[in-house]
mmCIF file of C-alpha atoms in Angstrom:
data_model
loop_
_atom_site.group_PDB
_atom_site.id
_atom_site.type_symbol
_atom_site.label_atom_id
_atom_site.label_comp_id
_atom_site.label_asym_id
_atom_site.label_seq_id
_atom_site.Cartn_x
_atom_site.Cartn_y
_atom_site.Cartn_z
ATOM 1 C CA UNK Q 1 0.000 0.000 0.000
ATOM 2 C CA UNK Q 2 1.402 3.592 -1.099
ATOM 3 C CA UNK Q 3 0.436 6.691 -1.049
ATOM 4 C CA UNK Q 4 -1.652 9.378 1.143
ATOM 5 C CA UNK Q 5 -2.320 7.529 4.066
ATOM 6 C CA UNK Q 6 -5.147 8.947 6.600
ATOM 7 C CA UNK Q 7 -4.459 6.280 9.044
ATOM 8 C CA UNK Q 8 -1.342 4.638 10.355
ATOM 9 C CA UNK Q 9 -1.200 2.066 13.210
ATOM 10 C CA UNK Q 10 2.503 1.658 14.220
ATOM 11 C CA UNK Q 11 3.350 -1.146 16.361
ATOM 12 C CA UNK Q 12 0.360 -1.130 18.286
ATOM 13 C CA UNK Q 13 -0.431 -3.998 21.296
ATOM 14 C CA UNK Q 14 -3.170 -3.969 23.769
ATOM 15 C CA UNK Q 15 -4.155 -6.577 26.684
ATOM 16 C CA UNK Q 16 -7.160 -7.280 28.985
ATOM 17 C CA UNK Q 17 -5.313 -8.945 31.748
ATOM 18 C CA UNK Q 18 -4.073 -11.888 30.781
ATOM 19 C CA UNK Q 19 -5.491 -11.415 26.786
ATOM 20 C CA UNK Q 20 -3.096 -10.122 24.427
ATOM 21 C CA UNK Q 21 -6.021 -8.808 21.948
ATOM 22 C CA UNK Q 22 -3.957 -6.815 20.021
ATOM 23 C CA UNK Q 23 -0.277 -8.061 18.847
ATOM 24 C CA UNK Q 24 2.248 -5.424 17.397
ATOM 25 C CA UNK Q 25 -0.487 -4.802 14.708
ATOM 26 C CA UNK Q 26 0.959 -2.133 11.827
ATOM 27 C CA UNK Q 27 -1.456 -0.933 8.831
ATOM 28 C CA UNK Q 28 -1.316 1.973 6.466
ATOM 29 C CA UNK Q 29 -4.852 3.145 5.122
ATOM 30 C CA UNK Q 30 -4.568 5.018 1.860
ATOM 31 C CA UNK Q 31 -6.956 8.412 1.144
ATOM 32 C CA UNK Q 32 -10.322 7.030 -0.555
ATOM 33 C CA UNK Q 33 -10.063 3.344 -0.046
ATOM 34 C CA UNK Q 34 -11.862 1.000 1.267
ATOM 35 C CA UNK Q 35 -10.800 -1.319 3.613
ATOM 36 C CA UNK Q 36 -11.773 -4.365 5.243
ATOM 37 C CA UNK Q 37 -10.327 -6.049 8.767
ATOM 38 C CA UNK Q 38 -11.585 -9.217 8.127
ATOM 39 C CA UNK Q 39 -11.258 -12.373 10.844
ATOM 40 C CA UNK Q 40 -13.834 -14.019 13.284
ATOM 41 C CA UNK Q 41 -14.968 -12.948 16.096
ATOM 42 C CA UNK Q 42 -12.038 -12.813 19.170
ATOM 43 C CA UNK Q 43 -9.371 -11.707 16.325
ATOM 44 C CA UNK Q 44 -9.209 -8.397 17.715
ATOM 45 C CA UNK Q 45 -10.969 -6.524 15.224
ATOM 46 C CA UNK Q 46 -13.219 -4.760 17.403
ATOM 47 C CA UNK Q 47 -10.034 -3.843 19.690
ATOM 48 C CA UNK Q 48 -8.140 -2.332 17.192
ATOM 49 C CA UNK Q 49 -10.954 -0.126 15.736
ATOM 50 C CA UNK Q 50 -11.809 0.675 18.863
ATOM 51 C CA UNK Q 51 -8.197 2.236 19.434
ATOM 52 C CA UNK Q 52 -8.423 3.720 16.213
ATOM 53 C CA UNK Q 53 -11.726 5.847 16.914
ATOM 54 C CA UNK Q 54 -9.840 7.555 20.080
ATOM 55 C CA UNK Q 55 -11.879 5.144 22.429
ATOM 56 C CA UNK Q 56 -8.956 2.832 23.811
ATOM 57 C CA UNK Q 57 -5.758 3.954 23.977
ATOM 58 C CA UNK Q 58 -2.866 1.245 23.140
ATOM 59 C CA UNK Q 59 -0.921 -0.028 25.638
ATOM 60 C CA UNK Q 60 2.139 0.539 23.210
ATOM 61 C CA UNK Q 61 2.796 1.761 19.506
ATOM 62 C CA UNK Q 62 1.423 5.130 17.794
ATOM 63 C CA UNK Q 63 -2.154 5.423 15.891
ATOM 64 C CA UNK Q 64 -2.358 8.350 13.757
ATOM 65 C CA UNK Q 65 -5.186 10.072 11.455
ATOM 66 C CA UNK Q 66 -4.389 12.737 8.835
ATOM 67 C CA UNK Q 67 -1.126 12.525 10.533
ATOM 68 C CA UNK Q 68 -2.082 13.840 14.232
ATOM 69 C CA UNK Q 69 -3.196 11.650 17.363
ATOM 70 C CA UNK Q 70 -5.819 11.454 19.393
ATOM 71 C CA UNK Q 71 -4.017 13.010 22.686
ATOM 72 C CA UNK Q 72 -4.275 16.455 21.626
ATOM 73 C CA UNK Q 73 -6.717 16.466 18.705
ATOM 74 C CA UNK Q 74 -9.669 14.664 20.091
ATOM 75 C CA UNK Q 75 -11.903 17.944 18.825
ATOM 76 C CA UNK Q 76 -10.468 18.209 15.553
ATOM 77 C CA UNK Q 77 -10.607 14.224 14.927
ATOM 78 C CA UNK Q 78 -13.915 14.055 15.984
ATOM 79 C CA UNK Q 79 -14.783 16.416 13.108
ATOM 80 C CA UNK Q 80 -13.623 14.416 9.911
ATOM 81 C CA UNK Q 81 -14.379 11.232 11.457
ATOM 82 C CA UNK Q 82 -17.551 8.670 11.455
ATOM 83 C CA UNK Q 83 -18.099 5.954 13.295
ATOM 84 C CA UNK Q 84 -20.925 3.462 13.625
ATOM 85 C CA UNK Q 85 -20.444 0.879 16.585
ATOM 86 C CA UNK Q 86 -21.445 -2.957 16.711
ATOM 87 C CA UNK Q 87 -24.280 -1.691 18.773
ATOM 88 C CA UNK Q 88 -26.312 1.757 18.410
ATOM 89 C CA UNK Q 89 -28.377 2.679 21.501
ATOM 90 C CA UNK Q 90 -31.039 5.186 20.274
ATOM 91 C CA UNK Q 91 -34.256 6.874 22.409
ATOM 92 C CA UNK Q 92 -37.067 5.041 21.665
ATOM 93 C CA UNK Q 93 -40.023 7.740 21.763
ATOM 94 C CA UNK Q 94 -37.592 9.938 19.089
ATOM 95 C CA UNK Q 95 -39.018 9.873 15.708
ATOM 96 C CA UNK Q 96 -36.653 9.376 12.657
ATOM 97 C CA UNK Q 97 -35.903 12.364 11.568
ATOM 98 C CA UNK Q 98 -35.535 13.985 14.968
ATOM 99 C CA UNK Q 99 -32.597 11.823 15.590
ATOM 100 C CA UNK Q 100 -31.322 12.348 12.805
ATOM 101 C CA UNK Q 101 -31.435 16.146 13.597
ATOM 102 C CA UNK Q 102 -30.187 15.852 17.257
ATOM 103 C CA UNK Q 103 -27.285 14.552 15.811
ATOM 104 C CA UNK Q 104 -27.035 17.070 13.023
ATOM 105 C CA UNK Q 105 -26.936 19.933 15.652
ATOM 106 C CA UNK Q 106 -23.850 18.858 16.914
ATOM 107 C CA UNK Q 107 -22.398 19.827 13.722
ATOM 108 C CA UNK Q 108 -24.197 22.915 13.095
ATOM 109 C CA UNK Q 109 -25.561 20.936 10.178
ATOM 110 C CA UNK Q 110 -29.498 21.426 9.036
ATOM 111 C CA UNK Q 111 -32.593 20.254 7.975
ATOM 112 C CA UNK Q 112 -30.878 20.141 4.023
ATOM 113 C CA UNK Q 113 -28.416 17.910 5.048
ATOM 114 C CA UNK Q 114 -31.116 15.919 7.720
ATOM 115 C CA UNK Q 115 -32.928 15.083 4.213
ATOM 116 C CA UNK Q 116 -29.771 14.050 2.299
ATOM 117 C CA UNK Q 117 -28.656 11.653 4.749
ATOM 118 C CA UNK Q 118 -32.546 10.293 5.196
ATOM 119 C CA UNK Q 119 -32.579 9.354 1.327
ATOM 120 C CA UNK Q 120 -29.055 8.150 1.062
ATOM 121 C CA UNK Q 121 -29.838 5.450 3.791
ATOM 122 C CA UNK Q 122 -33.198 4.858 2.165
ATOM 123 C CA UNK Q 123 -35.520 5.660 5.403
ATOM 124 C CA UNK Q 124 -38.015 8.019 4.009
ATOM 125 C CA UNK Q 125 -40.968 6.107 4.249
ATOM 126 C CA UNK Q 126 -39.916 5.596 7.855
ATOM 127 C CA UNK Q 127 -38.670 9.649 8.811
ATOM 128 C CA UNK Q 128 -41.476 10.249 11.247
ATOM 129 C CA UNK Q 129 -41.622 6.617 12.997
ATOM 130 C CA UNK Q 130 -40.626 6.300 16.261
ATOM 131 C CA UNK Q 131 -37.248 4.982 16.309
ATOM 132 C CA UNK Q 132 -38.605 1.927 18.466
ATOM 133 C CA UNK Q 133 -40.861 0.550 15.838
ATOM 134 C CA UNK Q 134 -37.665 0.081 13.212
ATOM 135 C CA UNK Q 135 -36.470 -2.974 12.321
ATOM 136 C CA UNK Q 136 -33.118 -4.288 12.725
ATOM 137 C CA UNK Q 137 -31.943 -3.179 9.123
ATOM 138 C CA UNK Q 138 -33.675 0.174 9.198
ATOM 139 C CA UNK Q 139 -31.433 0.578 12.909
ATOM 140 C CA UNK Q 140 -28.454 -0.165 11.030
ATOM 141 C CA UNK Q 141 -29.428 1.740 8.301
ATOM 142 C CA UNK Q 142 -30.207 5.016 10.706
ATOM 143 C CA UNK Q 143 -27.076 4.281 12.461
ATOM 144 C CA UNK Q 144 -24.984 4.420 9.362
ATOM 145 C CA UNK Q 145 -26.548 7.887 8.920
ATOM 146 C CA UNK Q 146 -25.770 9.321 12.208
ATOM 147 C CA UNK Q 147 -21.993 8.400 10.768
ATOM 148 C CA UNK Q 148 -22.865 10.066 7.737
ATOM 149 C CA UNK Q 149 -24.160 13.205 8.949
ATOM 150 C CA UNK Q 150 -20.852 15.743 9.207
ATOM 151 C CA UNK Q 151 -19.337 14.494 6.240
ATOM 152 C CA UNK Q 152 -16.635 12.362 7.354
ATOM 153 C CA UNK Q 153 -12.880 12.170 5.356
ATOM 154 C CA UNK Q 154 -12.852 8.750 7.105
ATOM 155 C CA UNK Q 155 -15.894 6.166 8.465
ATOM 156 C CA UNK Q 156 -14.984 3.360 10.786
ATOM 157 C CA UNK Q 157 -17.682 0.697 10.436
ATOM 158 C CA UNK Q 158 -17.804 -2.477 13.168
ATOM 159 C CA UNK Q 159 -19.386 -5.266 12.344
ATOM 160 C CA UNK Q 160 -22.104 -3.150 10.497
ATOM 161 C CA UNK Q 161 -24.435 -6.130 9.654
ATOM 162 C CA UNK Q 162 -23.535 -8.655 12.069
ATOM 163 C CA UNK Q 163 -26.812 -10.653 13.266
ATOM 164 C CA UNK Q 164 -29.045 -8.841 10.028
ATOM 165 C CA UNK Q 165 -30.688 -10.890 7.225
ATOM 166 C CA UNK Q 166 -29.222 -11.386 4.209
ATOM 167 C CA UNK Q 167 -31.555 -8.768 2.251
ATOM 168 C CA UNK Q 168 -30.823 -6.103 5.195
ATOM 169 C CA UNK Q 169 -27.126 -6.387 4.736
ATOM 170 C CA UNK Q 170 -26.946 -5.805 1.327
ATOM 171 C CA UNK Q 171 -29.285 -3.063 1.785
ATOM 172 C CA UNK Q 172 -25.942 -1.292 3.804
ATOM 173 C CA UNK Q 173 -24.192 -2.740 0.241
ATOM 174 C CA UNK Q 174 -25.835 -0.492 -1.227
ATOM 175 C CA UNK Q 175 -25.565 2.183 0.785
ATOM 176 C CA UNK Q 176 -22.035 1.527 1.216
ATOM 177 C CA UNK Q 177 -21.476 1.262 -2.726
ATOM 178 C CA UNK Q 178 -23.231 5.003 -3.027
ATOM 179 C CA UNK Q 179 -21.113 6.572 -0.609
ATOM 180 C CA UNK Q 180 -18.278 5.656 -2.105
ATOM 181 C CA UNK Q 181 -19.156 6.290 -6.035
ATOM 182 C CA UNK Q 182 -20.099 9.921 -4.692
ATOM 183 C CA UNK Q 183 -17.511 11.228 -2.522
ATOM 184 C CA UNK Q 184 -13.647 10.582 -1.415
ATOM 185 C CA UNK Q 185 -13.918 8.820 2.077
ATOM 186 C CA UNK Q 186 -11.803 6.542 2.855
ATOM 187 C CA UNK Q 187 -13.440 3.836 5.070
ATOM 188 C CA UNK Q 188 -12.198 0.871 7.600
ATOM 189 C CA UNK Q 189 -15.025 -1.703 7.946
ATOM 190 C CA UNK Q 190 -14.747 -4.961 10.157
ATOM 191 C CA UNK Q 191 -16.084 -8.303 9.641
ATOM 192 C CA UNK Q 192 -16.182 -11.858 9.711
ATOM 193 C CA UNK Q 193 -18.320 -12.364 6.216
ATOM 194 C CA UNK Q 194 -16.140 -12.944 3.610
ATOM 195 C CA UNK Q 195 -18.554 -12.238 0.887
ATOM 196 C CA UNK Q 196 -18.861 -8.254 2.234
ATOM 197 C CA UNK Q 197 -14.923 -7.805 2.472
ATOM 198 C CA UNK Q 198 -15.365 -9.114 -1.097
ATOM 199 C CA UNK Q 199 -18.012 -6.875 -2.229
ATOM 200 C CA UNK Q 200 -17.375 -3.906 -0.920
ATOM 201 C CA UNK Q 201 -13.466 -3.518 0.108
ATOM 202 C CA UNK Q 202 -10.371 -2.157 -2.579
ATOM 203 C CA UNK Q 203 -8.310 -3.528 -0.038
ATOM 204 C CA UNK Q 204 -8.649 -7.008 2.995
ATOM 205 C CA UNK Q 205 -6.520 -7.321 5.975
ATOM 206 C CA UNK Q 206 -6.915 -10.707 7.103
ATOM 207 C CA UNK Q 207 -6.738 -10.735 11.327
ATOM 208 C CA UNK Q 208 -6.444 -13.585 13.975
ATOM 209 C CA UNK Q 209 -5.600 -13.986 17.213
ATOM 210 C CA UNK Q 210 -4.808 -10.386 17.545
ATOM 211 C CA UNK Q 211 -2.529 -10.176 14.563
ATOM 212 C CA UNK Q 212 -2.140 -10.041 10.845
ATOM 213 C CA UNK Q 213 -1.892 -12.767 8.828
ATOM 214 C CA UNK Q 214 -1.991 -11.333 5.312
ATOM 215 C CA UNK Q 215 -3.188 -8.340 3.543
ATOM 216 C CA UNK Q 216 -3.748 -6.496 -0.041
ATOM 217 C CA UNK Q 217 -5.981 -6.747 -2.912
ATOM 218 C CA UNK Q 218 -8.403 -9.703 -3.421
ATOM 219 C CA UNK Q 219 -6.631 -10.550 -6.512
ATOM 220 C CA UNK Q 220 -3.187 -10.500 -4.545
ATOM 221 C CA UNK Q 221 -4.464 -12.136 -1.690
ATOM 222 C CA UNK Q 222 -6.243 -15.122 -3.881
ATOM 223 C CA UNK Q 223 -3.195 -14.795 -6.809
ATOM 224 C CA UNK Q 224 -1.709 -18.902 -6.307
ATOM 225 C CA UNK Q 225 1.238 -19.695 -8.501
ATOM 226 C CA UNK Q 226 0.789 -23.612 -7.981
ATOM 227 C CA UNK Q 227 -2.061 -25.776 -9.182
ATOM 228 C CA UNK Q 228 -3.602 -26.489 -6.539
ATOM 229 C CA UNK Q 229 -7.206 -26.413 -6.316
ATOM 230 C CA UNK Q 230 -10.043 -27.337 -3.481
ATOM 231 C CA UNK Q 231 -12.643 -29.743 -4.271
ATOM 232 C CA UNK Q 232 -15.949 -31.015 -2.480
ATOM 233 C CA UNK Q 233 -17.121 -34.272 -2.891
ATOM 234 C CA UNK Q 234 -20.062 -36.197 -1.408
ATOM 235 C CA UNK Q 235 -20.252 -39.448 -1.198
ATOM 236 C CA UNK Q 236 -23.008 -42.523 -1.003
ATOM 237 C CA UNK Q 237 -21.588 -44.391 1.919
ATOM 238 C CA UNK Q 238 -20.479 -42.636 5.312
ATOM 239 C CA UNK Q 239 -16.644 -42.624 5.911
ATOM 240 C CA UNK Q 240 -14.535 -40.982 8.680
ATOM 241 C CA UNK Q 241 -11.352 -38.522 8.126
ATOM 242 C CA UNK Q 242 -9.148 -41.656 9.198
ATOM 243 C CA UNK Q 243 -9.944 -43.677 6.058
ATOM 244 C CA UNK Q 244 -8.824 -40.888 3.847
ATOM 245 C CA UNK Q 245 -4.996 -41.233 4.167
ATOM 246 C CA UNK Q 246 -3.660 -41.858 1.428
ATOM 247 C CA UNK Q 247 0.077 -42.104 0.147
ATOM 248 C CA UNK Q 248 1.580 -41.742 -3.270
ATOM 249 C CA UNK Q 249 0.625 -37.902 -3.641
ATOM 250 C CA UNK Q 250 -0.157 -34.385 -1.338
ATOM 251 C CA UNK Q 251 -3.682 -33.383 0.060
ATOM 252 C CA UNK Q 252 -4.612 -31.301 2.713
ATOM 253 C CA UNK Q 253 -8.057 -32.416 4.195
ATOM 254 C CA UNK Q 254 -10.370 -29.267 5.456
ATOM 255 C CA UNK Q 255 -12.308 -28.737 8.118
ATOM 256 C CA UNK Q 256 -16.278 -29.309 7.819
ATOM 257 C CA UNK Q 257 -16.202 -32.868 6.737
ATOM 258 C CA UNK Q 258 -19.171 -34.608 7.554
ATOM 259 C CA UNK Q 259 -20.145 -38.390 7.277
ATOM 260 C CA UNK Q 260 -20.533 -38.430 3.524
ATOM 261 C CA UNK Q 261 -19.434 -34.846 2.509
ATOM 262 C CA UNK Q 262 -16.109 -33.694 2.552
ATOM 263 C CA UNK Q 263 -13.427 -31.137 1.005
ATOM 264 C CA UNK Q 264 -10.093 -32.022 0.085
ATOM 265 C CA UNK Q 265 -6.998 -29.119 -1.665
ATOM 266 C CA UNK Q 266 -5.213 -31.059 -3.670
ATOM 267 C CA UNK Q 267 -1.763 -29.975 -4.745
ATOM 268 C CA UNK Q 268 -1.584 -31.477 -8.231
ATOM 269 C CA UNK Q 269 -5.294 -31.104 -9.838
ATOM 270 C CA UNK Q 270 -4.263 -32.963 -12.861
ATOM 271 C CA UNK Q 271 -2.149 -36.115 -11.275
ATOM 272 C CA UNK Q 272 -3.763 -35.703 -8.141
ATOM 273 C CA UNK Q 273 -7.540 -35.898 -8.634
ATOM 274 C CA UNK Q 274 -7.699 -39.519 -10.420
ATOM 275 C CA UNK Q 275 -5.077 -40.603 -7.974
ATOM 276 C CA UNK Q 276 -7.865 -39.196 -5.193
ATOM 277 C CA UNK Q 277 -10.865 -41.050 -7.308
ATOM 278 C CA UNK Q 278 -8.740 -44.245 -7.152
ATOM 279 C CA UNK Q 279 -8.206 -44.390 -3.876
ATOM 280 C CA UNK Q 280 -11.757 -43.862 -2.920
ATOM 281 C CA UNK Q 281 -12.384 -47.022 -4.901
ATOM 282 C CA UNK Q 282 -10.155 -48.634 -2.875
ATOM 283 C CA UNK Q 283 -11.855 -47.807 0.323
ATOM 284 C CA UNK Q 284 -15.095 -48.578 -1.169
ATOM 285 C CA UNK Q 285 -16.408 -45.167 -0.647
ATOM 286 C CA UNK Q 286 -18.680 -44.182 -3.742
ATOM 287 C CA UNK Q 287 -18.769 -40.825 -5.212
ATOM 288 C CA UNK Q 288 -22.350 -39.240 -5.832
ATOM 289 C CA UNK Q 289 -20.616 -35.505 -6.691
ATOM 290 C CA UNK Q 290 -17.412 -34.300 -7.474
ATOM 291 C CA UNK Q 291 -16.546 -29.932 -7.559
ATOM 292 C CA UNK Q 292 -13.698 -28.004 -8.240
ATOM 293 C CA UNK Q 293 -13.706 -24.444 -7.778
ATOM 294 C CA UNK Q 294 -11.602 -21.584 -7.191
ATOM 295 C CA UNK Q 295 -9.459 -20.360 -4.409
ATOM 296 C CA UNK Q 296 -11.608 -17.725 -2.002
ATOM 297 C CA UNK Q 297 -10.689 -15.919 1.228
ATOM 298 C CA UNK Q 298 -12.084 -19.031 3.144
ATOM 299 C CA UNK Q 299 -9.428 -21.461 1.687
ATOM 300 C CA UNK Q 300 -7.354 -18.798 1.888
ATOM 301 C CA UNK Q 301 -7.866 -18.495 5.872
ATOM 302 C CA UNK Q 302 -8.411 -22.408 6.377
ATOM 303 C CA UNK Q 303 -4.908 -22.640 4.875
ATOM 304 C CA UNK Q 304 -3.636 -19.648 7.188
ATOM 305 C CA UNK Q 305 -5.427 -20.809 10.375
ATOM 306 C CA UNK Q 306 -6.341 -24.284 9.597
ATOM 307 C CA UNK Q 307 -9.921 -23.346 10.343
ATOM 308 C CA UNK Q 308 -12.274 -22.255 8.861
ATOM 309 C CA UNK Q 309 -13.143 -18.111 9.472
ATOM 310 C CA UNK Q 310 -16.711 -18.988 11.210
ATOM 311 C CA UNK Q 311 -15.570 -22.174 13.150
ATOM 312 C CA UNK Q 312 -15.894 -21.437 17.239
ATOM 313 C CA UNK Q 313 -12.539 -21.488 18.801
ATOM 314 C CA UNK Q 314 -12.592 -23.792 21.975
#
């Protein structure tokens, strides 16, 4: 990553007694991109954003935006940045559009730009409900506005549709996909959904365990020089991961196999898949369906982590 940068994390760690949630972490954000922290949940995504947006301070390292830190810029920070939490408490009984405007006053901002921010998040049908009788993707929605509503040169987004349907988070797509066809801020969004880093980022940082494991473009990140491919197979008689062993050439077994469905990478496609085939004939175990498809960001992680991004960690 070159260029402007409007954020720079240098060295950064941070600890909850004995949880190291943050781990020397170092990232460069350029002007106008956006970027996604992607990793599951207790990677420290939430941590380091969190430090970012002035609202932890690091136990060690240096965060900077537009080149100044938080210590003795927190009003002029607070200005050219927005930020929409995992969680947005809002007053029930307050209609729409007056939160909307409550927020607005704090940046001397009026009814005009109240209106713009009301179509751009697609709520008004919904600008004089009470904010109690929204759904969970019209929340999200009229949280992203409140974010929206001073014109931010950067927006830090946490897990902006965690826990909404899949219509309601591509609804924020959308949004998202406006915002950045119609104006030049640069954005850090965190996640665990693979498919919305994928969508809607210029740029993934892949996080775990409170570090990074790999970052740039989803082209660089997915760009494999080898032949090596990932295929699923299901099969007509049950099996367990011990009968599939074999010798003679290189596999890597995934995790998710289940009694008769199962993925396997296989470093050779061409030698290695009849050689596979083969020895499931061996075994007796009978095919029923056979896929091969390309690399993503979860065989990406599986083969970083040797999990896969949504499995619990025990």
């Amino acid at each position: 990553m070159a260029g402007d940068y409007v954020i720079e994390v240098n060295n950064v760690w941070k600890s909850f007694k004995t949880v190291r949630a943050v781990r020397g972490i170092n990232l460069k954000i350029p002007r106008g991109e956006f970027v996604a922290i992607l990793g599951p949940n207790g990677a420290g995504k939430t941590t380091l954003i969190e430090m970012i947006e002035g609202i932890r301070k690091p136990d060690k390292g240096e965060i900077t935006i537009m080149g100044k830190n938080w210590k003795s810029n927190e009003d002029e920070l607070h200005q050219i940045i927005g930020i929409s939490l995992q969680e947005t408490r809002f007053i029930d009984k307050l209609r729409v559009s007056e939160t909307l405007h409550l927020f607005a006053c704090f940046f001397n901002s009026g009814k005009e730009k109240v209106n713009e921010i009301i179509e751009l998040v697609g709520l008004e049908e919904k600008r004089k409900s009470y904010v109690v009788n929204l759904s969970g993707g019209q929340r999200q929605r009229l949280a992203l506005g409140i974010s929206l509503i001073n014109d931010p040169a950067i927006l830090l987004l946490d897990e902006p549709t965690t826990g909404l349907d899949p219509n309601a988070r591509r609804e924020i797509w959308e949004i998202l996909r406006k915002l950045k066809e119609k104006s030049e801020t640069s954005m850090i969004l965190t996640t665990h959904y693979m498919e919305e880093a994928e969508n809607l980022c210029d740029y993934i940082i892949i996080m775990d365990n409170g570090t990074v494991l790999k970052e740039g473009t989803l082209h660089q990140l997915l760009e494999d020089e080898s032949n090596e491919k990932t295929v699923e197979f299901t099969t007509k008689n049950k099996w367990i991961q011990e009968d599939l062993n074999p010798v003679g050439f290189h596999f890597t077994m995934l995790p998710g196999t289940s009694d008769n469905k199962g993925f396997v990478r296989l470093s050779n496609f061409e030698t290695d898949l009849p050689a596979f085939i083969s020895y499931l004939k061996s075994k007796n175990i009978t095919l029923t369906n056979i896929e091969c498809h390309r690399k993503t960001l979860d065989d990406l992680f599986v083969s970083l982590t040797g999990r896969k991004i949504d499995e619990e960690v025990v």
